[in-house]
């Protein structure tokens, strides 16, 4: 799709399919806000009516039935659709490199991606709604199991970040790692993880929450927010 990238300026619309509480969509909302990319937010209610993400209309956008989905449409109606928050973040970083969300050296860039993947691959799939629903359908209460997966992931994050953290998880510049951390900590609270044992993560979270991009991306700032 030549000329249809975000930096190409030929786009009719940029849409993000999102759910206010989805940690994966939250990561992308932070990146879009950080890079000052204007977009239209399309809410997808993950619970209502069995979940709008499981409708045939939405499956046509993401065959896994998950948010986020980023959809770019050109003036001529061509559509470029991306799923998977990490792929979306990499795409945004390549097409709108400034302000960057990756450190300057290869080692630190790899460290930021490593920390992000601890959450992305090591924790989030083990707390996802579908898994919780499947466990409940088999008579199992997901909370203790999910809590222990989250604790293991947060402990791993601290071990890795102990060597790299400055103001943020990797040095003094915001990176992918922080975009994965903050939504994950919100999910940890929902599963009653005692976060007092993770002072480094809480300190970085406070730094992030002071930024306008994190304020704009917060679930409470979303049009589909529900106080439940
Ligand atoms: N690896 C995917 C995971 C996407 C994902 O699991 N999204 C969750 C919300 S955070 C979802 O849509 N769950 C719906 C369901 O489980 O039915 C990504 O990073 O985008």
Short mmCIF file of C-alpha atoms and ligand atoms in Angstrom, two decimals:
data_model
loop_
_atom_site.label_atom_id
_atom_site.label_comp_id
_atom_site.label_asym_id
_atom_site.label_seq_id
_atom_site.Cartn_x
_atom_site.Cartn_y
_atom_site.Cartn_z
CA UNK A 1 0.00 0.00 0.00
CA UNK A 2 2.38 2.69 -1.26
CA UNK A 3 1.72 6.13 0.14
CA UNK A 4 -0.82 4.93 2.66
CA UNK A 5 1.38 4.82 5.71
CA UNK A 6 0.77 7.10 8.63
CA UNK A 7 3.53 9.47 7.52
CA UNK A 8 2.25 9.49 3.93
CA UNK A 9 -0.53 11.96 4.59
CA UNK A 10 -2.94 10.30 2.16
CA UNK A 11 -5.13 8.63 4.72
CA UNK A 12 -8.84 9.20 5.04
CA UNK A 13 -9.00 7.73 8.52
CA UNK A 14 -7.08 5.96 11.27
CA UNK A 15 -9.32 3.86 13.47
CA UNK A 16 -8.50 1.97 16.63
CA UNK A 17 -10.88 -0.78 17.74
CA UNK A 18 -10.53 -0.73 21.48
CA UNK A 19 -12.16 -1.58 24.81
CA UNK A 20 -11.53 0.85 27.64
CA UNK A 21 -10.22 -1.85 30.00
CA UNK A 22 -8.22 -3.90 27.50
CA UNK A 23 -4.55 -3.72 28.46
CA UNK A 24 -3.52 -4.49 24.86
CA UNK A 25 -5.58 -1.65 23.38
CA UNK A 26 -4.39 0.62 26.20
CA UNK A 27 -0.74 0.13 25.08
CA UNK A 28 -1.62 1.28 21.58
CA UNK A 29 -3.64 4.26 22.85
CA UNK A 30 -0.56 5.43 24.79
CA UNK A 31 1.65 5.16 21.68
CA UNK A 32 -0.86 7.04 19.50
CA UNK A 33 -1.12 9.80 22.11
CA UNK A 34 2.67 9.95 22.62
CA UNK A 35 3.21 10.35 18.88
CA UNK A 36 0.30 12.81 18.56
CA UNK A 37 -1.43 10.68 15.91
CA UNK A 38 -5.08 11.63 15.57
CA UNK A 39 -7.45 8.67 15.34
CA UNK A 40 -11.02 7.61 15.73
CA UNK A 41 -11.69 5.26 18.60
CA UNK A 42 -14.22 2.51 17.86
CA UNK A 43 -15.37 0.83 21.07
CA UNK A 44 -15.77 -2.95 21.04
CA UNK A 45 -17.55 -4.18 24.17
CA UNK A 46 -15.81 -7.39 25.23
CA UNK A 47 -18.61 -8.50 27.59
CA UNK A 48 -21.92 -7.22 26.25
CA UNK A 49 -24.06 -9.84 24.50
CA UNK A 50 -21.36 -12.49 24.82
CA UNK A 51 -18.73 -10.08 23.50
CA UNK A 52 -18.84 -7.89 20.39
CA UNK A 53 -15.35 -9.17 19.52
CA UNK A 54 -16.96 -12.53 18.74
CA UNK A 55 -19.41 -11.19 16.15
CA UNK A 56 -18.86 -12.29 12.54
CA UNK A 57 -18.40 -8.61 11.61
CA UNK A 58 -15.50 -8.27 14.04
CA UNK A 59 -13.97 -11.66 13.21
CA UNK A 60 -13.57 -10.29 9.68
CA UNK A 61 -11.25 -7.67 11.20
CA UNK A 62 -9.41 -10.00 13.59
CA UNK A 63 -9.81 -13.74 13.20
CA UNK A 64 -8.70 -14.18 16.83
CA UNK A 65 -11.63 -12.05 18.03
CA UNK A 66 -9.47 -9.65 20.02
CA UNK A 67 -8.75 -5.95 20.36
CA UNK A 68 -6.78 -3.92 19.44
CA UNK A 69 -7.20 -3.58 15.70
CA UNK A 70 -5.65 -0.60 13.91
CA UNK A 71 -7.31 0.22 10.60
CA UNK A 72 -5.94 2.71 8.08
CA UNK A 73 -8.20 3.74 5.20
CA UNK A 74 -7.05 5.75 2.18
CA UNK A 75 -9.07 8.31 0.25
CA UNK A 76 -9.67 5.64 -2.41
CA UNK A 77 -11.05 3.20 0.17
CA UNK A 78 -8.02 0.88 0.45
CA UNK A 79 -7.80 -0.60 3.95
CA UNK A 80 -4.68 -1.69 5.82
CA UNK A 81 -5.55 -3.54 9.00
CA UNK A 82 -3.16 -4.59 11.74
CA UNK A 83 -3.73 -6.70 14.83
CA UNK A 84 -1.30 -7.59 17.67
CA UNK A 85 -0.33 -4.64 19.84
CA UNK A 86 3.42 -5.28 19.43
CA UNK A 87 3.18 -5.28 15.62
CA UNK A 88 1.09 -2.12 15.80
CA UNK A 89 3.62 -0.39 18.07
CA UNK A 90 6.49 -1.38 15.77
CA UNK A 91 4.55 -0.05 12.78
CA UNK A 92 3.84 3.26 14.54
CA UNK A 93 7.49 3.53 15.56
CA UNK A 94 8.68 2.96 11.98
CA UNK A 95 6.21 5.29 10.34
CA UNK A 96 6.26 8.03 13.00
CA UNK A 97 9.73 7.67 14.58
CA UNK A 98 9.60 10.88 16.61
CA UNK A 99 9.05 11.08 19.48
CA UNK A 100 10.57 7.65 19.75
CA UNK A 101 9.40 4.84 21.98
CA UNK A 102 12.62 2.84 21.64
CA UNK A 103 16.06 3.57 23.12
CA UNK A 104 18.98 4.61 20.93
CA UNK A 105 21.32 1.61 21.16
CA UNK A 106 20.57 -1.91 19.87
CA UNK A 107 21.16 -3.41 23.31
CA UNK A 108 18.76 -1.09 25.06
CA UNK A 109 16.18 -1.43 22.26
CA UNK A 110 16.37 -5.19 22.73
CA UNK A 111 16.00 -4.73 26.49
CA UNK A 112 12.86 -2.62 26.01
CA UNK A 113 11.36 -5.25 23.69
CA UNK A 114 12.36 -8.02 26.10
CA UNK A 115 10.54 -6.33 28.99
CA UNK A 116 7.51 -5.70 26.78
CA UNK A 117 7.45 -9.38 25.75
CA UNK A 118 7.55 -10.54 29.37
CA UNK A 119 4.12 -8.92 29.66
CA UNK A 120 2.95 -9.55 26.10
CA UNK A 121 3.81 -13.26 25.88
CA UNK A 122 4.57 -14.19 29.47
CA UNK A 123 1.59 -12.75 31.30
CA UNK A 124 -1.26 -11.30 29.21
CA UNK A 125 -2.32 -14.54 27.44
CA UNK A 126 -2.59 -16.17 30.88
CA UNK A 127 -4.99 -13.53 32.18
CA UNK A 128 -7.05 -12.98 29.03
CA UNK A 129 -10.83 -12.91 29.21
CA UNK A 130 -11.33 -15.98 26.99
CA UNK A 131 -9.09 -18.10 29.21
CA UNK A 132 -10.91 -16.91 32.34
CA UNK A 133 -14.26 -17.75 30.74
CA UNK A 134 -13.05 -21.21 29.69
CA UNK A 135 -11.77 -21.94 33.22
CA UNK A 136 -15.08 -20.83 34.75
CA UNK A 137 -16.98 -23.01 32.26
CA UNK A 138 -14.96 -25.96 33.67
CA UNK A 139 -15.85 -25.04 37.26
CA UNK A 140 -12.46 -23.48 38.05
CA UNK A 141 -12.08 -20.07 39.69
CA UNK A 142 -9.46 -18.19 37.64
CA UNK A 143 -8.39 -15.56 40.16
CA UNK A 144 -5.76 -17.46 42.23
CA UNK A 145 -4.16 -18.96 39.14
CA UNK A 146 -4.10 -15.70 37.20
CA UNK A 147 -2.77 -13.84 40.26
CA UNK A 148 0.15 -16.23 40.51
CA UNK A 149 0.94 -15.87 36.76
CA UNK A 150 0.92 -12.09 37.15
CA UNK A 151 3.17 -12.22 40.24
CA UNK A 152 5.67 -14.41 38.38
CA UNK A 153 5.67 -11.96 35.46
CA UNK A 154 6.08 -8.88 37.65
CA UNK A 155 8.95 -10.53 39.53
CA UNK A 156 10.66 -11.26 36.21
CA UNK A 157 10.14 -7.67 35.12
CA UNK A 158 11.83 -6.40 38.29
CA UNK A 159 14.78 -8.78 37.93
CA UNK A 160 15.42 -7.60 34.38
CA UNK A 161 14.68 -3.92 34.97
CA UNK A 162 16.89 -3.70 38.08
CA UNK A 163 19.84 -3.40 35.69
CA UNK A 164 18.24 -1.10 33.13
CA UNK A 165 15.85 1.22 34.97
CA UNK A 166 16.35 4.93 35.34
CA UNK A 167 13.38 7.19 35.43
CA UNK A 168 11.56 4.58 33.34
CA UNK A 169 12.06 0.81 32.92
CA UNK A 170 14.92 1.32 30.44
CA UNK A 171 16.95 4.39 31.31
CA UNK A 172 15.46 7.85 31.43
CA UNK A 173 13.45 7.72 28.20
CA UNK A 174 9.99 6.26 27.82
CA UNK A 175 9.94 2.99 25.86
CA UNK A 176 7.68 0.12 24.79
CA UNK A 177 8.48 -1.48 28.15
CA UNK A 178 6.61 1.24 30.05
CA UNK A 179 3.62 1.03 27.70
CA UNK A 180 3.25 -2.63 28.62
CA UNK A 181 3.90 -2.09 32.33
CA UNK A 182 1.25 0.47 33.24
CA UNK A 183 -1.82 -1.38 31.86
CA UNK A 184 -0.45 -4.62 33.34
CA UNK A 185 -0.29 -3.07 36.82
CA UNK A 186 -3.95 -2.04 36.50
CA UNK A 187 -4.87 -5.64 35.68
CA UNK A 188 -2.73 -6.83 38.62
CA UNK A 189 -4.83 -4.68 40.96
CA UNK A 190 -8.03 -6.22 39.57
CA UNK A 191 -6.62 -9.62 40.50
CA UNK A 192 -5.70 -8.38 44.00
CA UNK A 193 -1.94 -8.67 43.54
CA UNK A 194 -0.18 -6.97 46.45
CA UNK A 195 1.91 -4.43 44.56
CA UNK A 196 3.76 -3.14 47.63
CA UNK A 197 6.35 -5.83 46.90
CA UNK A 198 7.22 -4.17 43.56
CA UNK A 199 8.43 -0.64 44.50
CA UNK A 200 10.46 -0.21 41.29
CA UNK A 201 7.40 -0.89 39.15
CA UNK A 202 5.23 1.45 41.22
CA UNK A 203 7.81 4.22 40.96
CA UNK A 204 7.97 3.89 37.16
CA UNK A 205 4.16 3.80 37.02
CA UNK A 206 4.01 7.13 38.89
CA UNK A 207 6.47 8.66 36.40
CA UNK A 208 4.37 7.44 33.48
CA UNK A 209 1.07 8.56 34.95
CA UNK A 210 2.38 12.13 35.11
CA UNK A 211 2.64 12.20 31.29
CA UNK A 212 -0.17 13.63 29.15
CA UNK A 213 -0.06 10.62 26.81
CA UNK A 214 -0.77 8.23 29.69
CA UNK A 215 -3.57 10.47 30.96
CA UNK A 216 -5.19 10.56 27.51
CA UNK A 217 -4.94 6.77 27.09
CA UNK A 218 -6.25 5.89 30.56
CA UNK A 219 -9.44 3.79 30.64
CA UNK A 220 -11.25 6.54 32.55
CA UNK A 221 -10.56 8.98 29.69
CA UNK A 222 -12.17 6.70 27.08
CA UNK A 223 -15.63 7.29 25.60
CA UNK A 224 -16.66 3.72 26.47
CA UNK A 225 -15.49 3.89 30.10
CA UNK A 226 -17.78 2.21 32.62
CA UNK A 227 -17.27 2.61 36.35
CA UNK A 228 -17.60 -1.08 37.24
N1 LIG B 1 -1.36 -10.52 21.60
C1 LIG B 1 -2.54 -9.73 21.38
C2 LIG B 1 -3.55 -10.03 22.47
C3 LIG B 1 -4.86 -9.36 22.23
C4 LIG B 1 -5.86 -9.70 23.35
O1 LIG B 1 -5.77 -10.75 24.00
N2 LIG B 1 -6.80 -8.81 23.57
C5 LIG B 1 -7.77 -9.02 24.62
C6 LIG B 1 -7.96 -7.74 25.42
S1 LIG B 1 -6.44 -7.24 26.20
C7 LIG B 1 -9.11 -9.39 24.01
O2 LIG B 1 -9.53 -8.79 23.04
N3 LIG B 1 -9.77 -10.39 24.59
C8 LIG B 1 -11.04 -10.80 24.12
C9 LIG B 1 -11.38 -12.22 24.47
O3 LIG B 1 -10.58 -12.88 25.15
O4 LIG B 1 -12.47 -12.64 24.10
C10 LIG B 1 -2.15 -8.25 21.36
O5 LIG B 1 -1.16 -7.88 21.99
O6 LIG B 1 -2.82 -7.45 20.68
#
